[in-house]
mmCIF file of C-alpha atoms in Angstrom:
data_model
loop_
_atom_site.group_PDB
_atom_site.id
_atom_site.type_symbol
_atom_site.label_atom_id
_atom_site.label_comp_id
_atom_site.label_asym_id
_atom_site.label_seq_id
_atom_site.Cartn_x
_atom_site.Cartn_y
_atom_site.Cartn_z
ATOM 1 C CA UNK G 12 112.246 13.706 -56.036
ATOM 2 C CA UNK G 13 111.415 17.603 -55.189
ATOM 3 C CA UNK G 14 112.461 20.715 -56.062
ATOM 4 C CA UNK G 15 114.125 20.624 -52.618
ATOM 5 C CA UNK G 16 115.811 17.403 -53.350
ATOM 6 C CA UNK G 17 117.150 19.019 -56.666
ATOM 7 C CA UNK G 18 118.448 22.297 -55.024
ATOM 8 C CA UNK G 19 120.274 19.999 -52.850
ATOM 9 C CA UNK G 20 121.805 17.996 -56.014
ATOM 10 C CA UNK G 21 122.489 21.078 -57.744
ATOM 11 C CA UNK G 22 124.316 22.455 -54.902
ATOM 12 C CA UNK G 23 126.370 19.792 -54.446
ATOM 13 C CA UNK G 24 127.549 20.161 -58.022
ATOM 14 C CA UNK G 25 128.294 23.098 -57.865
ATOM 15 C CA UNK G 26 130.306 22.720 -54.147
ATOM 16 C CA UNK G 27 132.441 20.017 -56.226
ATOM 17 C CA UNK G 28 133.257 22.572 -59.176
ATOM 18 C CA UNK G 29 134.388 25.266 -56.969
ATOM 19 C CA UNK G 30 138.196 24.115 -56.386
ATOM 20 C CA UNK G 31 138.397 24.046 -59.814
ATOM 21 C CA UNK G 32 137.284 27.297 -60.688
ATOM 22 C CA UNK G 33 139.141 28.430 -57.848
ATOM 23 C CA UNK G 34 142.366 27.441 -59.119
ATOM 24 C CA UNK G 35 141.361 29.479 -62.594
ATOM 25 C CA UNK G 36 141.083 32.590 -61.184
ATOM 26 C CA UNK G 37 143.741 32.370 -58.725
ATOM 27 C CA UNK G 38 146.459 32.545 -62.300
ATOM 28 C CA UNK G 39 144.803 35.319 -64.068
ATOM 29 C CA UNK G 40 145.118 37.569 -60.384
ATOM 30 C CA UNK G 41 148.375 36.257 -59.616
ATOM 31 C CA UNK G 42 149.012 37.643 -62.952
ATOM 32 C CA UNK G 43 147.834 41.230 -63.002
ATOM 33 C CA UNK G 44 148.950 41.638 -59.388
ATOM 34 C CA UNK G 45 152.473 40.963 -59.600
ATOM 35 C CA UNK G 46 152.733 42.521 -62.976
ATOM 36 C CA UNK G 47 151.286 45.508 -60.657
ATOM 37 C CA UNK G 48 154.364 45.250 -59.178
ATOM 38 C CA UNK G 49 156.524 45.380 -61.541
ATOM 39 C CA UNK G 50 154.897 48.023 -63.333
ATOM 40 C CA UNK G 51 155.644 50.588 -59.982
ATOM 41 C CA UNK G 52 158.939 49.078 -59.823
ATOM 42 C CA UNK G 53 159.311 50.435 -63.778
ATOM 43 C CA UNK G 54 157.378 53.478 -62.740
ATOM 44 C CA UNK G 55 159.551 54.294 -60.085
ATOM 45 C CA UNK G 56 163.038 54.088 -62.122
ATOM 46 C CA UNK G 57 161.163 56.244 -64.910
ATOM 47 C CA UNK G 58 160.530 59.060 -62.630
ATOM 48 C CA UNK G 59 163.534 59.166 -60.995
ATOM 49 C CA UNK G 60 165.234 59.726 -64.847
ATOM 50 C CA UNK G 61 162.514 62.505 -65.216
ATOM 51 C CA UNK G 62 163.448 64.083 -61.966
ATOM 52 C CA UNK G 63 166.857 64.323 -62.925
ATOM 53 C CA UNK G 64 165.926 64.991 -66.586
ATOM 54 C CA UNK G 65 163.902 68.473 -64.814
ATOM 55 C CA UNK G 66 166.713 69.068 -62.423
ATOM 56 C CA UNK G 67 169.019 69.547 -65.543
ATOM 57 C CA UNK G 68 171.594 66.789 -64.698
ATOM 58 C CA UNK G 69 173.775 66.372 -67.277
ATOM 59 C CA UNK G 70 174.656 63.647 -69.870
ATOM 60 C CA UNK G 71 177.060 61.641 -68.207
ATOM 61 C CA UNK G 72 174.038 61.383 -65.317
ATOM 62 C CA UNK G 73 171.629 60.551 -66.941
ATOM 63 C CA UNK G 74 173.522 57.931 -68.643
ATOM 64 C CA UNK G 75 174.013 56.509 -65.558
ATOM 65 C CA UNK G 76 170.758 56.542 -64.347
ATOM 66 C CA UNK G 77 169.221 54.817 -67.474
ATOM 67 C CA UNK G 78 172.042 51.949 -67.151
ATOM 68 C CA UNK G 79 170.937 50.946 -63.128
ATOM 69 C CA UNK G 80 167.193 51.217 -64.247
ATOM 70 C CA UNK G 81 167.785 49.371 -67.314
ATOM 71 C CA UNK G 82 165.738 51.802 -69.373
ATOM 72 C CA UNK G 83 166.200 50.337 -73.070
ATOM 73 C CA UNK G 84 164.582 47.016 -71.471
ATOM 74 C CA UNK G 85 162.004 48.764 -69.373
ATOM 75 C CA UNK G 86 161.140 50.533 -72.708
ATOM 76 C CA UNK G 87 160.846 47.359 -74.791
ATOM 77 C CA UNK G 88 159.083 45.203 -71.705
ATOM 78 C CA UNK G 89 156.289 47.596 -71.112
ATOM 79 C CA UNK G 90 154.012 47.840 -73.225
ATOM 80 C CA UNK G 91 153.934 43.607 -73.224
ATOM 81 C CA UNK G 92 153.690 43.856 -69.724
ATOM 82 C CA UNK G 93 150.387 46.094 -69.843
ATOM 83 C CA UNK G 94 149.515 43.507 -72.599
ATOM 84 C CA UNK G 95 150.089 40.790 -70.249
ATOM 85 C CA UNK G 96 147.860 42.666 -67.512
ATOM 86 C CA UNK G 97 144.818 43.074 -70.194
ATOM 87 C CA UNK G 98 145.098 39.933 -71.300
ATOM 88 C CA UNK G 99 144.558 38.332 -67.683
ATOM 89 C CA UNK G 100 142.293 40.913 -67.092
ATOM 90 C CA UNK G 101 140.095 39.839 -69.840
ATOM 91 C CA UNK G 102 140.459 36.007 -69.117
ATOM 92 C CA UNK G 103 139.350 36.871 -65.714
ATOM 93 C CA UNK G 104 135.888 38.829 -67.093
ATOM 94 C CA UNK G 105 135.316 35.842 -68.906
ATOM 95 C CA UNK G 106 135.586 33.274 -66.875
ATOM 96 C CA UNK G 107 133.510 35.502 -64.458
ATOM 97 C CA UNK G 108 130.913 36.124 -67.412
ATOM 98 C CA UNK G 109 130.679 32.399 -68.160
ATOM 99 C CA UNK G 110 130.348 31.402 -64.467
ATOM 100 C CA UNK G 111 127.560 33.492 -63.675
ATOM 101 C CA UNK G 112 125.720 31.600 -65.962
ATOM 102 C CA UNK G 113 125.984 28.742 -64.192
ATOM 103 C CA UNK G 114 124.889 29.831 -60.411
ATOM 104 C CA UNK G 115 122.158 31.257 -62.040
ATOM 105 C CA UNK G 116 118.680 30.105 -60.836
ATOM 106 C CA UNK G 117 116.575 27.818 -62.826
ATOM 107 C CA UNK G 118 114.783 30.558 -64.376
ATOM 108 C CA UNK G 119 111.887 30.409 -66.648
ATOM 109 C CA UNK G 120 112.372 28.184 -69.783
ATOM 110 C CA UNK G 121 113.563 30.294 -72.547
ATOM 111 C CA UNK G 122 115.679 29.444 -76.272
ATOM 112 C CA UNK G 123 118.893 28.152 -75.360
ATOM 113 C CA UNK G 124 122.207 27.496 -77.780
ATOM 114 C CA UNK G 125 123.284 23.958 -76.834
ATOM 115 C CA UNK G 126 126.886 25.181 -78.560
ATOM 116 C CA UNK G 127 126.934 28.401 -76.372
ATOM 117 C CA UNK G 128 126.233 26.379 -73.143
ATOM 118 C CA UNK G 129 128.921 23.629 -74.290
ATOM 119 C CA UNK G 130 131.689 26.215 -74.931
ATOM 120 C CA UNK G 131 130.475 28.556 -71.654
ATOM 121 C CA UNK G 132 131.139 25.366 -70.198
ATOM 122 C CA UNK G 133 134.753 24.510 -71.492
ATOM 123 C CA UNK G 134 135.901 27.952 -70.170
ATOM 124 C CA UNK G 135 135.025 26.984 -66.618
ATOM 125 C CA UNK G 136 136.429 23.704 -66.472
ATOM 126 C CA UNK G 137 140.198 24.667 -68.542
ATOM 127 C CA UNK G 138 141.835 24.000 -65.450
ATOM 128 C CA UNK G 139 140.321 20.167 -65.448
ATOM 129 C CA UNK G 140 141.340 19.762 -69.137
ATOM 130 C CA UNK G 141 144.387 21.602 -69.950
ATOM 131 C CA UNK G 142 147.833 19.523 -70.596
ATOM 132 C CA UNK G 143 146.119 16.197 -69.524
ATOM 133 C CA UNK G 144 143.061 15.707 -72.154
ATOM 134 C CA UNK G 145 143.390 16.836 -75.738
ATOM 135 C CA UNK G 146 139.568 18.342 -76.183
ATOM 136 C CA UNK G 147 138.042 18.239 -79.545
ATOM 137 C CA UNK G 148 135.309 20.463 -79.763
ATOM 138 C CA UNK G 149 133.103 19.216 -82.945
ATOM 139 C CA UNK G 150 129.602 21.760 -84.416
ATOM 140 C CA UNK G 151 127.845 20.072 -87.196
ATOM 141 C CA UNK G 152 125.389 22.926 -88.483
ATOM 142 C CA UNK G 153 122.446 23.123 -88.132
ATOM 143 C CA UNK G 154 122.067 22.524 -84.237
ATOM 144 C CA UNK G 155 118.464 23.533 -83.015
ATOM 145 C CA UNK G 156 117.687 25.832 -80.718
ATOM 146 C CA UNK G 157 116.107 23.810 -77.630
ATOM 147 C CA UNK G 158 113.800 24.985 -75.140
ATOM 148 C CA UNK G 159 114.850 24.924 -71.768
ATOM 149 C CA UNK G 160 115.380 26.845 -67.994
ATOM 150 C CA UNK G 161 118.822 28.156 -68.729
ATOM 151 C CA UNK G 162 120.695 27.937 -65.214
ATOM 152 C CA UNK G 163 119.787 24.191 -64.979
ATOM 153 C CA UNK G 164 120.683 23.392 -68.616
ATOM 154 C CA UNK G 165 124.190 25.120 -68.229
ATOM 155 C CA UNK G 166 124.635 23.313 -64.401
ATOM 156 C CA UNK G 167 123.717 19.889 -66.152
ATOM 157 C CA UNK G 168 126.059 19.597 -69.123
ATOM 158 C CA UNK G 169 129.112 21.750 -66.774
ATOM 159 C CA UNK G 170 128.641 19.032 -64.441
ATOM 160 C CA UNK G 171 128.482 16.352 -67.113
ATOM 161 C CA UNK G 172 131.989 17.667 -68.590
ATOM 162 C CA UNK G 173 133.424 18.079 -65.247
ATOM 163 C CA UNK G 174 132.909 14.777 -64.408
ATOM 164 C CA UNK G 175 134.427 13.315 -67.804
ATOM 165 C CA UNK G 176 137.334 15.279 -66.919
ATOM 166 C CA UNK G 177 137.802 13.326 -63.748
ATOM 167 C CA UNK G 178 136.823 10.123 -65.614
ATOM 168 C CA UNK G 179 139.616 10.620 -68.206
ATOM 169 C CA UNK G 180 143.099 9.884 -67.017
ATOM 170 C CA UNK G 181 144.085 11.080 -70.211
ATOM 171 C CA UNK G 182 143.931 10.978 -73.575
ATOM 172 C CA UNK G 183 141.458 12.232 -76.096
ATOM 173 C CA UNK G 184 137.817 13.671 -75.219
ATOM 174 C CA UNK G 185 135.678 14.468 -78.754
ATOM 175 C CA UNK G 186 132.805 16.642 -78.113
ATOM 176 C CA UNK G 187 130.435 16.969 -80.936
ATOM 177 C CA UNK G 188 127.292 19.539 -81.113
ATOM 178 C CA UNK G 189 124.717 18.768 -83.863
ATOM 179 C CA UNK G 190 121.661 17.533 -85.248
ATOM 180 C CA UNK G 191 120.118 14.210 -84.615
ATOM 181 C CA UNK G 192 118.332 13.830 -87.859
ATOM 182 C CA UNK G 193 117.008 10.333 -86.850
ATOM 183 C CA UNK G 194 115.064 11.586 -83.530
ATOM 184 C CA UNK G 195 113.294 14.411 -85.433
ATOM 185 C CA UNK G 196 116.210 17.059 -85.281
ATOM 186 C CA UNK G 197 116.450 17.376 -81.768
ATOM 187 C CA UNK G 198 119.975 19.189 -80.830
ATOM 188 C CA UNK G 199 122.454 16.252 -79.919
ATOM 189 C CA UNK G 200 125.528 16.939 -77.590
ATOM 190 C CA UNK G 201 127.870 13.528 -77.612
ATOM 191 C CA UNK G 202 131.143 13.158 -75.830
ATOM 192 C CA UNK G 203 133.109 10.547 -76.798
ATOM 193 C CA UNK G 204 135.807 9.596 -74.072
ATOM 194 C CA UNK G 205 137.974 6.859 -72.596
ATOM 195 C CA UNK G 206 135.637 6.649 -69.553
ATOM 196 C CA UNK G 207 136.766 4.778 -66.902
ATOM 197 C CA UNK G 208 133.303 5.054 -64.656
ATOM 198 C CA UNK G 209 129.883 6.522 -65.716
ATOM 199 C CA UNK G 210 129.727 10.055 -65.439
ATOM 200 C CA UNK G 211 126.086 11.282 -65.574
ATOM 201 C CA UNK G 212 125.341 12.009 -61.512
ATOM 202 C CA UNK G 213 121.918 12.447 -60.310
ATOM 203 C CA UNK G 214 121.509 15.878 -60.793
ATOM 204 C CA UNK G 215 122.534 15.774 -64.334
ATOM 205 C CA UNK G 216 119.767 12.946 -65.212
ATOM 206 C CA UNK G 217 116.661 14.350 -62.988
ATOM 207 C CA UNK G 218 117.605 17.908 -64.986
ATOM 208 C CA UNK G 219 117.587 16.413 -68.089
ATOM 209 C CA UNK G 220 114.506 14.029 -67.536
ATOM 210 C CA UNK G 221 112.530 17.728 -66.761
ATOM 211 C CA UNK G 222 113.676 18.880 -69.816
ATOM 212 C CA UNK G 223 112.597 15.309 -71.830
ATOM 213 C CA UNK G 224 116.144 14.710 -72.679
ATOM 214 C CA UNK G 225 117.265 11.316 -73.949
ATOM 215 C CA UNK G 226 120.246 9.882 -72.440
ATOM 216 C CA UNK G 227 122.582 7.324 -73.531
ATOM 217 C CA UNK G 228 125.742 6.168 -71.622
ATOM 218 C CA UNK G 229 128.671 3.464 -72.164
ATOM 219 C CA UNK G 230 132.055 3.464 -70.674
ATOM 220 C CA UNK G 231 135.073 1.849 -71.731
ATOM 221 C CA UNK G 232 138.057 3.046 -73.609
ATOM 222 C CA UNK G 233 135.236 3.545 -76.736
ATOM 223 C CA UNK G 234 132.686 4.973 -73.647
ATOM 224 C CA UNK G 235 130.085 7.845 -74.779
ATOM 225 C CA UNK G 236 127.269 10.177 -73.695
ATOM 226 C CA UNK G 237 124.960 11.200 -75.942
ATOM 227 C CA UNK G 238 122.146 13.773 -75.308
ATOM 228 C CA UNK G 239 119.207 14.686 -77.187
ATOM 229 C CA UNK G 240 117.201 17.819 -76.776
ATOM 230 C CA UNK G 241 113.848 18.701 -78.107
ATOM 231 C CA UNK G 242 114.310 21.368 -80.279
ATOM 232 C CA UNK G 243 112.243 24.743 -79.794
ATOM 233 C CA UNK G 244 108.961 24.614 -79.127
ATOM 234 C CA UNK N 18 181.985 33.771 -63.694
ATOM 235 C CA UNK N 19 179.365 36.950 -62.412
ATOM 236 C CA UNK N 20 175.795 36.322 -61.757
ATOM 237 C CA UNK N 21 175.411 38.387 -65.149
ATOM 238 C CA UNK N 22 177.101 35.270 -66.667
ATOM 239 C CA UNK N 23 174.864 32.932 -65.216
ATOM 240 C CA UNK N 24 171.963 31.226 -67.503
ATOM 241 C CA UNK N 25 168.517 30.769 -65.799
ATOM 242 C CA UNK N 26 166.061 29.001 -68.091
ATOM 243 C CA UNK N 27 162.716 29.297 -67.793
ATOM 244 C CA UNK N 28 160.119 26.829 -69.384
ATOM 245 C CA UNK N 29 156.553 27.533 -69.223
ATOM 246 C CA UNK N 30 154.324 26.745 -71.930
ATOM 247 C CA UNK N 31 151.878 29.609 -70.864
ATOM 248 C CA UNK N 32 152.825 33.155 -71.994
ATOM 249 C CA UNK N 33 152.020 35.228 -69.340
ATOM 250 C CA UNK N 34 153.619 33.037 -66.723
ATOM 251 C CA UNK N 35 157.092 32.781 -68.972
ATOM 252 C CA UNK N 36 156.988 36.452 -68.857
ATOM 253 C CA UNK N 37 156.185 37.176 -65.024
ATOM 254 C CA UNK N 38 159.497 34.556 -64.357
ATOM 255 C CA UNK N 39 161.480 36.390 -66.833
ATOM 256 C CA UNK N 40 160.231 39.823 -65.135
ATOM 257 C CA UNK N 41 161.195 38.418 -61.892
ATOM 258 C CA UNK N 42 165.032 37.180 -62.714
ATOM 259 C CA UNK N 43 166.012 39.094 -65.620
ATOM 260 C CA UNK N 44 167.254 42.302 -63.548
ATOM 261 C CA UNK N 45 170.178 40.019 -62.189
ATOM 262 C CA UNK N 46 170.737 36.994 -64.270
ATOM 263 C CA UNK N 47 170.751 36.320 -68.245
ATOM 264 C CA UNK N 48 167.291 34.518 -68.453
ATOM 265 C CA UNK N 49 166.742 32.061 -71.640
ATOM 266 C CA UNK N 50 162.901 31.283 -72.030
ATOM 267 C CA UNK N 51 161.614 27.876 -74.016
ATOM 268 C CA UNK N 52 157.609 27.121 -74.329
ATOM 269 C CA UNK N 53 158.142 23.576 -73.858
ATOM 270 C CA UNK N 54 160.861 20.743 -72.729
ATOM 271 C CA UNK N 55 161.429 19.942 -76.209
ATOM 272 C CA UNK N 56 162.274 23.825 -77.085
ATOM 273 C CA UNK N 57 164.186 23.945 -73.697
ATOM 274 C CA UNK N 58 166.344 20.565 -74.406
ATOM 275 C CA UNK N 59 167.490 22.194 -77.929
ATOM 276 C CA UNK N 60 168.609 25.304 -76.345
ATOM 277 C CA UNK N 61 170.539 22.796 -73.540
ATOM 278 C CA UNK N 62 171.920 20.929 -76.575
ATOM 279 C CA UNK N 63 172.830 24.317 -78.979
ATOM 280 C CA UNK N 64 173.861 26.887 -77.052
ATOM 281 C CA UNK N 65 177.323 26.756 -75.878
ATOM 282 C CA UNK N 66 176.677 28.529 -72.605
ATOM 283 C CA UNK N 67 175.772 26.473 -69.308
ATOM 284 C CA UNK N 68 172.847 26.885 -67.900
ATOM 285 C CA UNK N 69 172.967 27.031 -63.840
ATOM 286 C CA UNK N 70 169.468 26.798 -63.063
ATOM 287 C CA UNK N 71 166.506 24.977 -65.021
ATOM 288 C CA UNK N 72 162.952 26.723 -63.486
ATOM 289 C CA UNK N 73 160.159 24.671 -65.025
ATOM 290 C CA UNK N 74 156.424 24.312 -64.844
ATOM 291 C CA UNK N 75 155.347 20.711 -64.326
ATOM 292 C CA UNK N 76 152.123 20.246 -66.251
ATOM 293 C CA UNK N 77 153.374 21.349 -69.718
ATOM 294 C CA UNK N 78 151.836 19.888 -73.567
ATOM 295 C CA UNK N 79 154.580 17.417 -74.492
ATOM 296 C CA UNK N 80 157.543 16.542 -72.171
ATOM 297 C CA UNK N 81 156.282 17.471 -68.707
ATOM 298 C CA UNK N 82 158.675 19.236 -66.168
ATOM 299 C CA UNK N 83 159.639 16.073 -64.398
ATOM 300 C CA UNK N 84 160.526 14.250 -67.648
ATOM 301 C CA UNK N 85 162.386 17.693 -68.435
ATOM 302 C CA UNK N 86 164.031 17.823 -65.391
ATOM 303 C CA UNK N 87 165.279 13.645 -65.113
ATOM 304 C CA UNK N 88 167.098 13.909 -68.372
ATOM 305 C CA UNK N 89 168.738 17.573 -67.697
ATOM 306 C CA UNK N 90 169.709 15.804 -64.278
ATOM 307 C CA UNK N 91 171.145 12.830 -66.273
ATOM 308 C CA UNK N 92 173.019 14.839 -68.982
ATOM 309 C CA UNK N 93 173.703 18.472 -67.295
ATOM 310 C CA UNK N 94 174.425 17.163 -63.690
ATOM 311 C CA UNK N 95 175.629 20.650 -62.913
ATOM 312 C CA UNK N 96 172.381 22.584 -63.910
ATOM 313 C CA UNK N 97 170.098 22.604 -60.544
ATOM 314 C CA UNK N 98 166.133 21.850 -61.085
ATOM 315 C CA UNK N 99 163.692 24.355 -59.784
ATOM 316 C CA UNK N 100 159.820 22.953 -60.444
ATOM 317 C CA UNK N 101 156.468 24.804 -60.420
ATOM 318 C CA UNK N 102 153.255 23.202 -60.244
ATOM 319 C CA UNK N 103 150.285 23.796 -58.497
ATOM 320 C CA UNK N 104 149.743 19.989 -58.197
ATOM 321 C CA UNK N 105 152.771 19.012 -55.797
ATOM 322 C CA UNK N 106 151.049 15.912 -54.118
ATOM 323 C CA UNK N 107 150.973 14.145 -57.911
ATOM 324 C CA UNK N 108 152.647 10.849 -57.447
ATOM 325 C CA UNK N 109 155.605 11.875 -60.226
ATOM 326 C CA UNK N 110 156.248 15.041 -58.763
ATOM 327 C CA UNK N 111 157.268 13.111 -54.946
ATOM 328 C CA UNK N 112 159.122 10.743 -57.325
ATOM 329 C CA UNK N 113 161.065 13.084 -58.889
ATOM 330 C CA UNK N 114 162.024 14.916 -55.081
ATOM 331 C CA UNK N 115 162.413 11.928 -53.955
ATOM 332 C CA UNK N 116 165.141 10.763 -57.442
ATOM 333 C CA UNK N 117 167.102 14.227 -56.198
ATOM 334 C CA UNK N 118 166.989 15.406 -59.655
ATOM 335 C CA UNK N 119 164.410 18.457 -58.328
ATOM 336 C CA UNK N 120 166.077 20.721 -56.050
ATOM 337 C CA UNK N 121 163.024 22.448 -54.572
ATOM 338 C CA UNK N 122 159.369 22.436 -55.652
ATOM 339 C CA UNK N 123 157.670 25.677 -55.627
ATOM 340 C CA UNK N 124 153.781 25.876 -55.649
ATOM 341 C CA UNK N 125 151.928 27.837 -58.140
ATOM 342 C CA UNK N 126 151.597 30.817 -58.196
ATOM 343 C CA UNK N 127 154.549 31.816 -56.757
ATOM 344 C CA UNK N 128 155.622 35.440 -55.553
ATOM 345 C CA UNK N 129 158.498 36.839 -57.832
ATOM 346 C CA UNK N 130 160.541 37.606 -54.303
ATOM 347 C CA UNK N 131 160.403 33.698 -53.055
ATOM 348 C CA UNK N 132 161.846 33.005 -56.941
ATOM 349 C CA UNK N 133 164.223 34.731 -56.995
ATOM 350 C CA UNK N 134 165.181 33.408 -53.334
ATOM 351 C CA UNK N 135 164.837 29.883 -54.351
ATOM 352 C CA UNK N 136 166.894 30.619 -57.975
ATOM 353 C CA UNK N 137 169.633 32.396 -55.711
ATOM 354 C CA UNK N 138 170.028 28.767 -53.235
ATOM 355 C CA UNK N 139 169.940 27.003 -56.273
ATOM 356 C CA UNK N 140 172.857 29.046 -57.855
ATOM 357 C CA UNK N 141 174.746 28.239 -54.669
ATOM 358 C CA UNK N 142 174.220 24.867 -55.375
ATOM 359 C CA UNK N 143 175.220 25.426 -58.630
ATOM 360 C CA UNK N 144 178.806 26.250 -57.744
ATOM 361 C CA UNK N 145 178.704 23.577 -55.372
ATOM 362 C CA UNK N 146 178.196 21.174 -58.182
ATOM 363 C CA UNK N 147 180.897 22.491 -60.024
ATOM 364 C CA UNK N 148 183.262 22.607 -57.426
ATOM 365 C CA UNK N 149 182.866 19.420 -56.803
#
C-alpha cells in the first residue's frame, strides 16, 4: 500500500466522522445564536425603560413599563444568559481547537502525548458517546512520550474510538493510558468494550504498522484493543 | 385557569438547552425545569399544580424522554408530551408516536418561535383533554 492508498483511507475516515462532528457544533451555535436573540429582545425592553427614564416619565410609568418587560427577571436572567453564550462559545473553540488537530497533515514525526491525543479525541466524538456509553477514561503515570507524525497518530486512535462508539450499543467503554512495563515501557492505550464487531479499519492498522505499533484485538462482551507505542526515541 | 396558570415542564439534562426552553416559554407560561425524568417525575408527584405540557429531550442519563413520557401518559393522561431529539428515526422514538403518548416530535435544535408554537397546540390539546 502507498502513500496514495493511505490518503485515500485517511480520507475516508475522516468523511465518516464528519456527521458527527457536525451535529457538535450545530448545539453550541444553536446556542449562542438564539441566546443572540434573546439578548436584543432584553436589550430592546431595557432601552425603552431608559428612554422613558430620560424623557422624565413618572413613577407610575415606569412601573408599568418594568412590569410588560419583566425587568426583575430580565435583571436576574442576564448575566446567566451571557454565561450561557461564553460557555458555548468556548465549547465551540474547543472542539474547533481539538479538530484541527486531526485534519492536520501527517507532518514530520515529532514527541507526541498519547493522553493528549486520547482526550483531543474524546472531545470530538461526545456526540457518539454521550447518554448511550458510560466512558471511563483511566492514566496510569508514567505514560511515555512516543515518537510519531502527529496528524496520523491523532486520525488513527479518533478513528479507533469512533468506531468503538458504533460497536457499543451500550454500556460501559474503559479507556486506560499507561505504561506497558512488560514490552520495555512503551506507552499502552487499551479500550476495553462490549464489542460487538472488530473495530480497527485499515487505516488505523497501516498507520500504526508505520509507526511499529503493536496491536491486539478481541471482541465479545469482554472484547479489547490494546496498543503499544515505542516510546521516544 | 390563564395561560399564567398553566405549568410547562421542561426536562433537559444539558444546562444550556434547559435554559434556552425556559428563555423561550417563560414570558407567557409558569415554566418548571427538572435535569432528568427522575427529577421531573418527583416534581409530577409533589407539586400540587398540574402540569399541561411535558417538553422533554429524548436522549437523557437515566430515564430517557420516551420512558418519561409513557408513564406521564399512563398516570397524568391530561399533561400533553412534547419530545426533542435530534435522533427522530430511533426505533423507540416511532414507537412512542406511534403509542400516542408523544404529541409532536420536534428535531433538535429547535427555534424558540416553532416551541412556543408547538407548546401553544399542545395547550389546546390540553383543554381538550380536560374537557373531555
Amino acid at each position: 500500500m502507498d502513500e496514495t492508498d493511505l490518503e485515500v483511507l485517511r480520507n475516508a475516515s475522516i468523511g465518516r466522522l464528519v456527521a458527527t462532528v457536525a451535529h457538535e457544533l450545530n448545539n453550541p451555535v444553536h446556542i449562542v445564536a438564539c441566546n443572540a436573540g434573546f439578548l436584543t429582545q432584553y436589550l430592546e425592553g431595557l432601552l425603552e425603560l431608559t428612554a422613558e427614564v430620560d424623557a422624565g416619565a413618572d413613577a407610575a410609568r415606569l412601573a408599568a413599563i418594568r412590569e410588560r418587560i419583566e425587568y426583575d427577571y430580565l435583571k436576574q436572567d442576564a448575566p446567566r444568559l451571557i454565561q450561557s453564550m461564553r460557555e458555548a462559545a468556548e465549547r465551540l473553540a474547543d472542539l474547533v481547537r481539538n479538530l484541527r488537530t486531526f485534519s492536520r497533515s501527517p507532518g514530520d514525526l515529532e514527541t507526541l502525548d498519547l493522553v493528549e491525543v486520547v482526550d483531543s479525541a474524546l472531545v470530538v466524538l461526545a456526540p457518539l458517546f454521550r447518554n448511550r456509553l458510560v466512558v471511563e477514561r483511566e492514566v496510569r503515570p508514567p505514560v511515555p512520550a512516543v515518537t510519531g507524525r502527529e496528524g496520523h497518530i491523532h486520525q488513527a486512535v479518533l478513528a479507533l474510538l469512533a468506531a468503538v462508539a458504533e460497536a457499543v450499543p451500550e454500556g460501559r467503554v474503559k479507556i486506560v493510558v499507561d505504561s506497558d512495563s512488560a514490552a520495555g515501557g512503551r506507552a499502552r492505550l487499551i479500550v476495553r468494550a462490549p464489542l460487538t464487531r472488530t473495530v480497527v479499519d485499515e487505516f488505523c492498522r497501516r498507520i500504526l504498522a508505520t509507526h511499529g505499533a503493536i496491536l491486539t484485538e478481541s471482541v465479545g462482551a469482554d472484547g479489547v484493543v490494546t496498543i503499544t507505542l515505542p516510546a521516544e526515541r | 385557569m390563564s395561560e399564567r396558570e398553566l405549568v410547562v415542564m421542561v426536562v433537559d439534562d444539558e444546562p444550556l438547552n434547559r435554559d434556552l426552553l425556559r428563555r423561550a416559554l417563560v414570558f407567557d407560561y409558569d415554566v418548571e425545569e427538572a435535569p432528568d425524568g427522575s427529577a421531573a417525575l418527583q416534581v409530577f408527584e409533589d407539586d400540587g399544580r398540574q402540569v399541561a405540557v411535558l417538553v422533554c429531550d429524548h436522549m437523557m442519563p437515566g430515564l430517557k424522554g420516551t420512558d418519561l413520557v409513557r408513564t406521564v401518559s399512563a398516570r397524568w393522561p391530561t399533561t400533553v408530551s412534547i419530545l426533542l431529539t435530534g435522533y427522530q428515526d430511533l426505533p423507540e422514538i416511532q414507537q412512542a408516536r406511534r403509542d400516542g403518548v408523544v404529541f409532536e416530535i420536534i428535531a433538535k435544535p429547535c427555534m424558540p418561535p416553532d416551541i412556543k408554537q408547538v407548546v401553544e397546540r399542545a395547550l389546546a390539546e390540553h383543554r381538550r383533554r380536560q374537557a373531555s
